[in-house]
Structures are given as C-alpha cells and as structure tokens.
Amino acid sequence: MCTYITGHLNTVFLVEHHKEILRYIYYHQNQDGGWGLHIEGHSTMFCTALNYICMRILGEGPDGGQDNACARARKWIHDHGSVTHIPSWSKTWLSILGVFEWSGSNPMPPEFWILPSFLPMHPAKMFCYSRMVYMPMSYLYGKRFVGPITPLILQLREELYAQPYDEINWKGVRHHCAKVDIYYPHPWIQDFLWDSLYVCTEPLLTRWPFNKLIRKRALEVTMEHVHYEDESSRYITIGYPNGDYFKKHLARIPDYLWVAEDGMKMQSFGSQQWDTGFAIQALLASNLTDEIAPTLARGHDFIKKSQVKDNPPGDFKSMYRHISKGSWTFSDQDHGWQVSDCTAEGLKCCLLLSMMPPEIVGEKMEPERLYDAVNVLISLQSKNGGLPAWEPAGEAEWLEMFNPTEFFADIVVEHEYVECTSSAIQALVLSKKLYLATGRKRLINLLPLLHCTLKMYKWQMVHGTGIGEFASHMVPGLLLEG
C-alpha cells in the first residue's frame, strides 16, 4: 500500500515479486474467504480487507484471483459489516490510501508530542513499538494526508462497502469494529476520551489561529522525531516519496522480504542475531568443537560485529531513547534497538566462546565491550527485579485502558517478561563467574532480585496465570530452577 501511494510500486516490486506475493495470499486464504492475523488464525476484517486491497493493487480484478479469491474475500467483508467495521489502526491506513474518510477515525493528535514529558499521556511513556506507530500516524492524521485518488481507489470505494461511499455516516462508524477482530474491547472511558477530542479539541486545532499556533508546531516536533528515528535506525522506518529520506527507505525494503515454499513473505525485521546466538549455544553443547570450528568462528565473528557500539546519536534522551551501547538487537547492528534477552544471549555466547582457544573460535571479545553489555542489562532492570524487552518499564498500568487497538492487549506501556529475566540471570551469573570482578557487589545484590522475580512468575503460572509472552517461558524457568 505504501509503495502504491507513493508511486513506487513497480519500481520496488517487479513482476515476479507480484506473482510470489499473490501466491502467498492465495495459499493462506481461509475456507470462508477471509484471512487471519496469523496463518492459523480465524478470519478478521483487518486482515481480509488489507489482503483484498493488496490483491487489487497487484492487478487482480474484482472477481479475479485463484479460486475466485477476490470475490470470496469481498463476500466475507460484506457479510461482516463491510469495511466500516475495520479496527482503528486499519481505519488510519485506509484513510491514507483514500478508501476511508479521516472523519471516520478516532483522533490521533500530534499535540501529545508537545505536552510536558512528565505527563502520563505523553508518548515518551509508551511502549516503544506503540510509540513508533503513533509517531507517523499522528503526523499523517494531523495533516489529514490522503494519497492520489486513482481509478482503482474509486473502484475500491464501491467494492468495500455495503452502501454508496458518499452516503456513509463517517462520524458514526468511529467505534465500529467487527466482533471477530475484538481481542481487547475498548472500556467506556477510552471511547469518552476519543469522543471528547473529536467533538471539542479537533475542531479548534484544525482552525485558525490554533492550526498555525499549535498544530503546526506539533507537526514540526513530530517530524523531528520521525527524522531522528530514520537516522538512528538507518532508515528502517518513513519519508517523502521523492525525497532523499524516502529513497533510503526504499533501498531497505529487500531486507524485509524472502521467498518460501508458500510464496513471498515480509517480516517486521530479521532475527539474525537471535537465531545465531541460540545456534552457537546449541553447537557448543554438542561437544563437536573440533569438527565445527569454522562454523563457530564465523558465528563468533558475526555476533561480535552485531553488537551495538554506540548509544543513539545526539541528545537521545530528549528523543525518549534508552542507552544501547553494548547491546544486541534482534537482527543486526543497523537496527539499533537494544533488546534485553538478545543482549543476554549475545553476551552468553561471547563469554562461552572466550573460554575456548582463539585458533578455533577467533579472538575473544574485549572485556570493555562485555562490561557495556552488562551495563545495558542492569540499566533495564525494574524495581520488582524483572527485565522488560526494550526499554525500562514502570509506567502506570492504568494507561493500558487507553489501548486504541482492538486486536492487541498490553501494548501501551512496557512490561517485564519472564523470558528476558531468565536470559539476563544466566548471562549475569556467567559474567560474574568469568570476568567481572569489578562491580561484584552490584551483581551480587542484583541476582537475588532477579531469581525471586522468576520464582514469583513461576508461582503465578502454577496458580493459573501465564506470564510468558514469547512461547518459551517454560524453558527459561526450567533452566533457572536447575
């Protein structure tokens, strides 16, 4: 959709790309004609509408596609209330595309970026991924940006709705969401907030003089954050369709794509560091060192090169970023975002490999870089002893009441995770044993808190509360208990 809106669809995606993307879409269409949030999920309006639009953008006709894919998808959409019942985030995307009206979306005012940062509603308090989504969305909402209205867009306006596009009561569909999409129902206080902003605030901020005094400034500040994230993540993020910023993004698109047996897929980012770390640990446990020395050496080299060498550029704290020097990301160094368990697993690999002859696994990592990794882990620890994934946790839990998405829960603020806590314990214990004589007292004070936190999580799981988030929480629990 983004490349279509910006006019770069056929530049980025060649004919063979089109075929492979369509093959993936056809392969995972459900029997009822829709698509789920994941390939085994039940059909949802969010995914069915976006897949339908994607098929049409890639050249399929209204009744085209393998096994009448488009017609079946459109029937599913109409049977479930039409696209007026698509979730909130999708309303934004469709408004940008031009097949939905901004007046049918709940407000996403960019003015939140110019509020004092100590306020609980400031984006600085958000979970990093929600903040990264809200950032460009709030800018585009503030500008009421709409892409070119092409003949295809006009056709989609006719195909996606059960009534004429011009007769839809857009104000009345703001809170509509198909039942099959609802995982987190909005509490009444959230709808009251959106209604208040919609009725009272937006009419003021979009008219003179407030559109010049307040909204203009809010948009400028928001774009400053966008450009900062562009540069610090090496353009794994948005920009103008013909500008240098955007062209740098286009160059990164192939990083997200790969072809599998079911067609072409796109990922949010790679998992190179994560996969390499666990693969190296598994190989070390095999006791086949002499037979796999080149593999270990190359893996060691990749892990060392993937460590983030510096903090985010400039005054990163004013951009609401945490320290990253010494960390590892989920993918590679370019990504730039520290992840606690990725850092812990990378540190473990380097420590384990440091105990082996350098002629087999290569030169060991410098101690100072190991200290940097430990520093990142300690900096992320919460008062309750646990570790979050990306940034320090601790913001007010009641902010989750204002989660605007209907299909995700617990995404407004950062939380601690048993998996991250477990990985950190293992890495810090190994660090203390092998290297870190300095800072020993700090580590000794830290570890009981971490262990107690893990025991607390396991106690909760035994009593019926599942804490793990990444489908691996039983394994770290067993490792620590052992």
mmCIF file of N, CA and C in Angstrom, residues 55-144:
data_model
loop_
_atom_site.group_PDB
_atom_site.id
_atom_site.type_symbol
_atom_site.label_atom_id
_atom_site.label_comp_id
_atom_site.label_asym_id
_atom_site.label_seq_id
_atom_site.Cartn_x
_atom_site.Cartn_y
_atom_site.Cartn_z
ATOM 1 N N MET A 55 -4.489 -7.562 -3.244
ATOM 2 C CA MET A 55 -4.729 -8.288 -4.496
ATOM 3 C C MET A 55 -5.134 -7.339 -5.615
ATOM 4 N N ARG A 56 -5.978 -6.380 -5.288
ATOM 5 C CA ARG A 56 -6.436 -5.425 -6.303
ATOM 6 C C ARG A 56 -5.282 -4.526 -6.754
ATOM 7 N N ILE A 57 -4.454 -4.089 -5.825
ATOM 8 C CA ILE A 57 -3.300 -3.258 -6.178
ATOM 9 C C ILE A 57 -2.335 -4.021 -7.080
ATOM 10 N N LEU A 58 -2.204 -5.319 -6.835
ATOM 11 C CA LEU A 58 -1.281 -6.143 -7.621
ATOM 12 C C LEU A 58 -1.874 -6.602 -8.949
ATOM 13 N N GLY A 59 -3.052 -6.087 -9.288
ATOM 14 C CA GLY A 59 -3.565 -6.306 -10.633
ATOM 15 C C GLY A 59 -4.732 -7.244 -10.781
ATOM 16 N N GLU A 60 -5.195 -7.874 -9.701
ATOM 17 C CA GLU A 60 -6.357 -8.747 -9.814
ATOM 18 C C GLU A 60 -7.633 -7.916 -9.951
ATOM 19 N N GLY A 61 -8.580 -8.420 -10.736
ATOM 20 C CA GLY A 61 -9.858 -7.741 -10.896
ATOM 21 C C GLY A 61 -10.782 -8.011 -9.726
ATOM 22 N N PRO A 62 -11.937 -7.356 -9.667
ATOM 23 C CA PRO A 62 -12.870 -7.539 -8.547
ATOM 24 C C PRO A 62 -13.292 -8.989 -8.336
ATOM 25 N N ASP A 63 -13.335 -9.764 -9.404
ATOM 26 C CA ASP A 63 -13.712 -11.174 -9.302
ATOM 27 C C ASP A 63 -12.548 -12.086 -9.678
ATOM 28 N N GLY A 64 -11.341 -11.555 -9.635
ATOM 29 C CA GLY A 64 -10.171 -12.313 -10.054
ATOM 30 C C GLY A 64 -9.547 -13.094 -8.925
ATOM 31 N N GLY A 65 -8.344 -13.577 -9.191
ATOM 32 C CA GLY A 65 -7.612 -14.337 -8.195
ATOM 33 C C GLY A 65 -7.866 -15.824 -8.296
ATOM 34 N N GLN A 66 -6.942 -16.575 -7.747
ATOM 35 C CA GLN A 66 -7.046 -18.034 -7.758
ATOM 36 C C GLN A 66 -8.267 -18.496 -6.978
ATOM 37 N N ASP A 67 -9.059 -19.385 -7.564
ATOM 38 C CA ASP A 67 -10.271 -19.912 -6.923
ATOM 39 C C ASP A 67 -11.206 -18.790 -6.479
ATOM 40 N N ASN A 68 -11.364 -17.766 -7.327
ATOM 41 C CA ASN A 68 -12.257 -16.630 -7.034
ATOM 42 C C ASN A 68 -11.893 -15.946 -5.720
ATOM 43 N N ALA A 69 -10.592 -15.784 -5.483
ATOM 44 C CA ALA A 69 -10.120 -15.246 -4.201
ATOM 45 C C ALA A 69 -10.727 -13.887 -3.891
ATOM 46 N N CYS A 70 -10.779 -12.990 -4.875
ATOM 47 C CA CYS A 70 -11.291 -11.641 -4.616
ATOM 48 C C CYS A 70 -12.782 -11.657 -4.298
ATOM 49 N N ALA A 71 -13.548 -12.389 -5.073
ATOM 50 C CA ALA A 71 -14.996 -12.438 -4.847
ATOM 51 C C ALA A 71 -15.317 -13.046 -3.488
ATOM 52 N N ARG A 72 -14.603 -14.105 -3.116
ATOM 53 C CA ARG A 72 -14.830 -14.743 -1.816
ATOM 54 C C ARG A 72 -14.465 -13.803 -0.680
ATOM 55 N N ALA A 73 -13.358 -13.081 -0.833
ATOM 56 C CA ALA A 73 -12.943 -12.138 0.207
ATOM 57 C C ALA A 73 -13.949 -11.002 0.340
ATOM 58 N N ARG A 74 -14.411 -10.486 -0.786
ATOM 59 C CA ARG A 74 -15.371 -9.375 -0.745
ATOM 60 C C ARG A 74 -16.683 -9.812 -0.090
ATOM 61 N N LYS A 75 -17.113 -11.039 -0.378
ATOM 62 C CA LYS A 75 -18.329 -11.555 0.259
ATOM 63 C C LYS A 75 -18.142 -11.634 1.768
ATOM 64 N N TRP A 76 -16.955 -12.110 2.204
ATOM 65 C CA TRP A 76 -16.701 -12.182 3.645
ATOM 66 C C TRP A 76 -16.769 -10.784 4.262
ATOM 67 N N ILE A 77 -16.170 -9.816 3.604
ATOM 68 C CA ILE A 77 -16.165 -8.439 4.114
ATOM 69 C C ILE A 77 -17.587 -7.915 4.257
ATOM 70 N N HIS A 78 -18.414 -8.108 3.252
ATOM 71 C CA HIS A 78 -19.793 -7.609 3.301
ATOM 72 C C HIS A 78 -20.619 -8.365 4.336
ATOM 73 N N ASP A 79 -20.368 -9.657 4.480
ATOM 74 C CA ASP A 79 -21.116 -10.451 5.463
ATOM 75 C C ASP A 79 -20.794 -10.049 6.893
ATOM 76 N N HIS A 80 -19.693 -9.357 7.097
ATOM 77 C CA HIS A 80 -19.282 -8.963 8.453
ATOM 78 C C HIS A 80 -19.341 -7.451 8.663
ATOM 79 N N GLY A 81 -20.199 -6.787 7.908
ATOM 80 C CA GLY A 81 -20.471 -5.380 8.172
ATOM 81 C C GLY A 81 -19.769 -4.401 7.268
ATOM 82 N N SER A 82 -18.994 -4.875 6.327
ATOM 83 C CA SER A 82 -18.209 -4.060 5.398
ATOM 84 C C SER A 82 -17.025 -3.408 6.118
ATOM 85 N N VAL A 83 -16.244 -2.637 5.378
ATOM 86 C CA VAL A 83 -15.005 -2.074 5.916
ATOM 87 C C VAL A 83 -15.264 -0.982 6.954
ATOM 88 N N THR A 84 -16.495 -0.546 7.123
ATOM 89 C CA THR A 84 -16.793 0.379 8.227
ATOM 90 C C THR A 84 -16.509 -0.279 9.578
ATOM 91 N N HIS A 85 -16.407 -1.607 9.606
ATOM 92 C CA HIS A 85 -16.166 -2.341 10.848
ATOM 93 C C HIS A 85 -14.713 -2.808 10.972
ATOM 94 N N ILE A 86 -13.819 -2.139 10.279
ATOM 95 C CA ILE A 86 -12.402 -2.492 10.383
ATOM 96 C C ILE A 86 -11.817 -1.843 11.643
ATOM 97 N N PRO A 87 -10.819 -2.462 12.303
ATOM 98 C CA PRO A 87 -10.260 -1.887 13.540
ATOM 99 C C PRO A 87 -9.581 -0.533 13.323
ATOM 100 N N SER A 88 -9.252 0.107 14.431
ATOM 101 C CA SER A 88 -8.792 1.505 14.422
ATOM 102 C C SER A 88 -7.548 1.727 13.574
ATOM 103 N N TRP A 89 -6.507 0.925 13.785
ATOM 104 C CA TRP A 89 -5.275 1.137 13.025
ATOM 105 C C TRP A 89 -5.523 0.995 11.526
ATOM 106 N N SER A 90 -6.397 0.073 11.161
ATOM 107 C CA SER A 90 -6.694 -0.118 9.739
ATOM 108 C C SER A 90 -7.468 1.061 9.174
ATOM 109 N N LYS A 91 -8.325 1.656 9.991
ATOM 110 C CA LYS A 91 -9.025 2.866 9.539
ATOM 111 C C LYS A 91 -8.012 3.937 9.125
ATOM 112 N N THR A 92 -6.939 4.030 9.880
ATOM 113 C CA THR A 92 -5.891 5.003 9.549
ATOM 114 C C THR A 92 -5.256 4.682 8.202
ATOM 115 N N TRP A 93 -4.856 3.434 8.016
ATOM 116 C CA TRP A 93 -4.232 3.044 6.750
ATOM 117 C C TRP A 93 -5.167 3.286 5.567
ATOM 118 N N LEU A 94 -6.432 2.927 5.730
ATOM 119 C CA LEU A 94 -7.374 3.096 4.620
ATOM 120 C C LEU A 94 -7.654 4.568 4.354
ATOM 121 N N SER A 95 -7.593 5.405 5.391
ATOM 122 C CA SER A 95 -7.754 6.850 5.189
ATOM 123 C C SER A 95 -6.586 7.407 4.388
ATOM 124 N N ILE A 96 -5.388 6.942 4.684
ATOM 125 C CA ILE A 96 -4.204 7.374 3.935
ATOM 126 C C ILE A 96 -4.315 6.937 2.474
ATOM 127 N N LEU A 97 -4.814 5.721 2.262
ATOM 128 C CA LEU A 97 -4.964 5.194 0.905
ATOM 129 C C LEU A 97 -6.041 5.930 0.124
ATOM 130 N N GLY A 98 -7.069 6.431 0.843
ATOM 131 C CA GLY A 98 -8.141 7.155 0.175
ATOM 132 C C GLY A 98 -9.428 6.375 0.039
ATOM 133 N N VAL A 99 -9.542 5.234 0.737
ATOM 134 C CA VAL A 99 -10.773 4.445 0.669
ATOM 135 C C VAL A 99 -11.542 4.503 1.990
ATOM 136 N N PHE A 100 -11.213 5.445 2.828
ATOM 137 C CA PHE A 100 -11.888 5.695 4.101
ATOM 138 C C PHE A 100 -11.721 7.182 4.369
ATOM 139 N N GLU A 101 -12.616 7.762 5.150
ATOM 140 C CA GLU A 101 -12.515 9.181 5.466
ATOM 141 C C GLU A 101 -11.899 9.371 6.846
ATOM 142 N N TRP A 102 -11.023 10.370 6.959
ATOM 143 C CA TRP A 102 -10.408 10.652 8.253
ATOM 144 C C TRP A 102 -11.449 10.942 9.326
ATOM 145 N N SER A 103 -12.588 11.476 8.936
ATOM 146 C CA SER A 103 -13.639 11.769 9.916
ATOM 147 C C SER A 103 -14.233 10.500 10.508
ATOM 148 N N GLY A 104 -13.916 9.337 9.933
ATOM 149 C CA GLY A 104 -14.370 8.067 10.482
ATOM 150 C C GLY A 104 -13.366 7.421 11.421
ATOM 151 N N SER A 105 -12.267 8.119 11.699
ATOM 152 C CA SER A 105 -11.239 7.606 12.615
ATOM 153 C C SER A 105 -11.263 8.389 13.920
ATOM 154 N N ASN A 106 -10.908 7.718 14.998
ATOM 155 C CA ASN A 106 -10.750 8.429 16.263
ATOM 156 C C ASN A 106 -9.491 9.291 16.211
ATOM 157 N N PRO A 107 -9.469 10.398 16.952
ATOM 158 C CA PRO A 107 -8.336 11.331 16.884
ATOM 159 C C PRO A 107 -7.007 10.696 17.299
ATOM 160 N N MET A 108 -5.961 11.112 16.610
ATOM 161 C CA MET A 108 -4.575 10.777 16.977
ATOM 162 C C MET A 108 -3.776 12.071 16.943
ATOM 163 N N PRO A 109 -4.073 12.999 17.826
ATOM 164 C CA PRO A 109 -3.490 14.342 17.717
ATOM 165 C C PRO A 109 -1.979 14.356 17.914
ATOM 166 N N PRO A 110 -1.249 15.018 17.027
ATOM 167 C CA PRO A 110 0.201 15.155 17.210
ATOM 168 C C PRO A 110 0.561 16.044 18.390
ATOM 169 N N GLU A 111 -0.427 16.761 18.915
ATOM 170 C CA GLU A 111 -0.158 17.670 20.046
ATOM 171 C C GLU A 111 0.356 16.940 21.280
ATOM 172 N N PHE A 112 0.116 15.641 21.383
ATOM 173 C CA PHE A 112 0.660 14.901 22.521
ATOM 174 C C PHE A 112 2.183 14.998 22.571
ATOM 175 N N TRP A 113 2.829 15.198 21.408
ATOM 176 C CA TRP A 113 4.287 15.273 21.370
ATOM 177 C C TRP A 113 4.829 16.570 21.966
ATOM 178 N N ILE A 114 3.992 17.593 22.089
ATOM 179 C CA ILE A 114 4.480 18.854 22.657
ATOM 180 C C ILE A 114 3.978 19.073 24.081
ATOM 181 N N LEU A 115 3.330 18.066 24.657
ATOM 182 C CA LEU A 115 2.972 18.135 26.066
ATOM 183 C C LEU A 115 4.232 17.977 26.920
ATOM 184 N N PRO A 116 4.229 18.455 28.166
ATOM 185 C CA PRO A 116 5.363 18.188 29.061
ATOM 186 C C PRO A 116 5.573 16.680 29.205
ATOM 187 N N SER A 117 6.807 16.240 29.109
ATOM 188 C CA SER A 117 7.079 14.803 29.054
ATOM 189 C C SER A 117 6.799 14.083 30.365
ATOM 190 N N PHE A 118 6.613 14.827 31.473
ATOM 191 C CA PHE A 118 6.321 14.155 32.736
ATOM 192 C C PHE A 118 4.863 13.708 32.825
ATOM 193 N N LEU A 119 4.016 14.187 31.935
ATOM 194 C CA LEU A 119 2.610 13.797 31.969
ATOM 195 C C LEU A 119 2.455 12.335 31.558
ATOM 196 N N PRO A 120 1.540 11.609 32.203
ATOM 197 C CA PRO A 120 1.408 10.173 31.898
ATOM 198 C C PRO A 120 0.957 9.878 30.482
ATOM 199 N N MET A 121 0.300 10.847 29.816
ATOM 200 C CA MET A 121 -0.196 10.605 28.465
ATOM 201 C C MET A 121 0.819 10.960 27.386
ATOM 202 N N HIS A 122 1.996 11.424 27.778
ATOM 203 C CA HIS A 122 2.995 11.781 26.769
ATOM 204 C C HIS A 122 3.505 10.518 26.070
ATOM 205 N N PRO A 123 3.772 10.569 24.752
ATOM 206 C CA PRO A 123 4.275 9.385 24.039
ATOM 207 C C PRO A 123 5.565 8.807 24.603
ATOM 208 N N ALA A 124 6.330 9.612 25.345
ATOM 209 C CA ALA A 124 7.555 9.088 25.960
ATOM 210 C C ALA A 124 7.259 7.926 26.896
ATOM 211 N N LYS A 125 6.044 7.882 27.434
ATOM 212 C CA LYS A 125 5.673 6.828 28.370
ATOM 213 C C LYS A 125 5.223 5.553 27.666
ATOM 214 N N MET A 126 5.089 5.598 26.348
ATOM 215 C CA MET A 126 4.560 4.458 25.601
ATOM 216 C C MET A 126 5.592 3.341 25.441
ATOM 217 N N PHE A 127 5.090 2.146 25.289
ATOM 218 C CA PHE A 127 5.868 1.018 24.796
ATOM 219 C C PHE A 127 6.474 1.418 23.455
ATOM 220 N N CYS A 128 7.746 1.082 23.232
ATOM 221 C CA CYS A 128 8.468 1.662 22.092
ATOM 222 C C CYS A 128 7.795 1.384 20.755
ATOM 223 N N TYR A 129 7.250 0.196 20.563
ATOM 224 C CA TYR A 129 6.626 -0.103 19.273
ATOM 225 C C TYR A 129 5.354 0.708 19.073
ATOM 226 N N SER A 130 4.585 0.885 20.123
ATOM 227 C CA SER A 130 3.391 1.729 20.012
ATOM 228 C C SER A 130 3.786 3.173 19.727
ATOM 229 N N ARG A 131 4.869 3.620 20.350
ATOM 230 C CA ARG A 131 5.347 4.984 20.103
ATOM 231 C C ARG A 131 5.783 5.149 18.652
ATOM 232 N N MET A 132 6.474 4.142 18.113
ATOM 233 C CA MET A 132 6.931 4.225 16.724
ATOM 234 C C MET A 132 5.764 4.191 15.737
ATOM 235 N N VAL A 133 4.676 3.523 16.104
ATOM 236 C CA VAL A 133 3.482 3.512 15.247
ATOM 237 C C VAL A 133 2.732 4.830 15.370
ATOM 238 N N TYR A 134 2.575 5.299 16.606
ATOM 239 C CA TYR A 134 1.825 6.536 16.834
ATOM 240 C C TYR A 134 2.512 7.740 16.192
ATOM 241 N N MET A 135 3.833 7.717 16.157
ATOM 242 C CA MET A 135 4.597 8.861 15.646
ATOM 243 C C MET A 135 4.188 9.236 14.217
ATOM 244 N N PRO A 136 4.345 8.364 13.225
ATOM 245 C CA PRO A 136 3.928 8.749 11.867
ATOM 246 C C PRO A 136 2.424 8.848 11.713
ATOM 247 N N MET A 137 1.680 8.004 12.439
ATOM 248 C CA MET A 137 0.221 8.073 12.326
ATOM 249 C C MET A 137 -0.303 9.423 12.797
ATOM 250 N N SER A 138 0.247 9.930 13.897
ATOM 251 C CA SER A 138 -0.228 11.215 14.411
ATOM 252 C C SER A 138 0.119 12.341 13.450
ATOM 253 N N TYR A 139 1.279 12.233 12.806
ATOM 254 C CA TYR A 139 1.655 13.252 11.816
ATOM 255 C C TYR A 139 0.693 13.223 10.628
ATOM 256 N N LEU A 140 0.442 12.047 10.093
ATOM 257 C CA LEU A 140 -0.441 11.923 8.931
ATOM 258 C C LEU A 140 -1.871 12.301 9.289
ATOM 259 N N TYR A 141 -2.281 11.972 10.524
ATOM 260 C CA TYR A 141 -3.611 12.393 10.971
ATOM 261 C C TYR A 141 -3.680 13.910 11.064
ATOM 262 N N GLY A 142 -2.653 14.513 11.647
ATOM 263 C CA GLY A 142 -2.640 15.967 11.780
ATOM 264 C C GLY A 142 -2.663 16.681 10.445
ATOM 265 N N LYS A 143 -2.046 16.087 9.436
ATOM 266 C CA LYS A 143 -2.039 16.657 8.082
ATOM 267 C C LYS A 143 -3.273 16.252 7.282
ATOM 268 N N ARG A 144 -4.014 15.249 7.788
ATOM 269 C CA ARG A 144 -5.140 14.641 7.049
ATOM 270 C C ARG A 144 -4.664 14.228 5.649
#
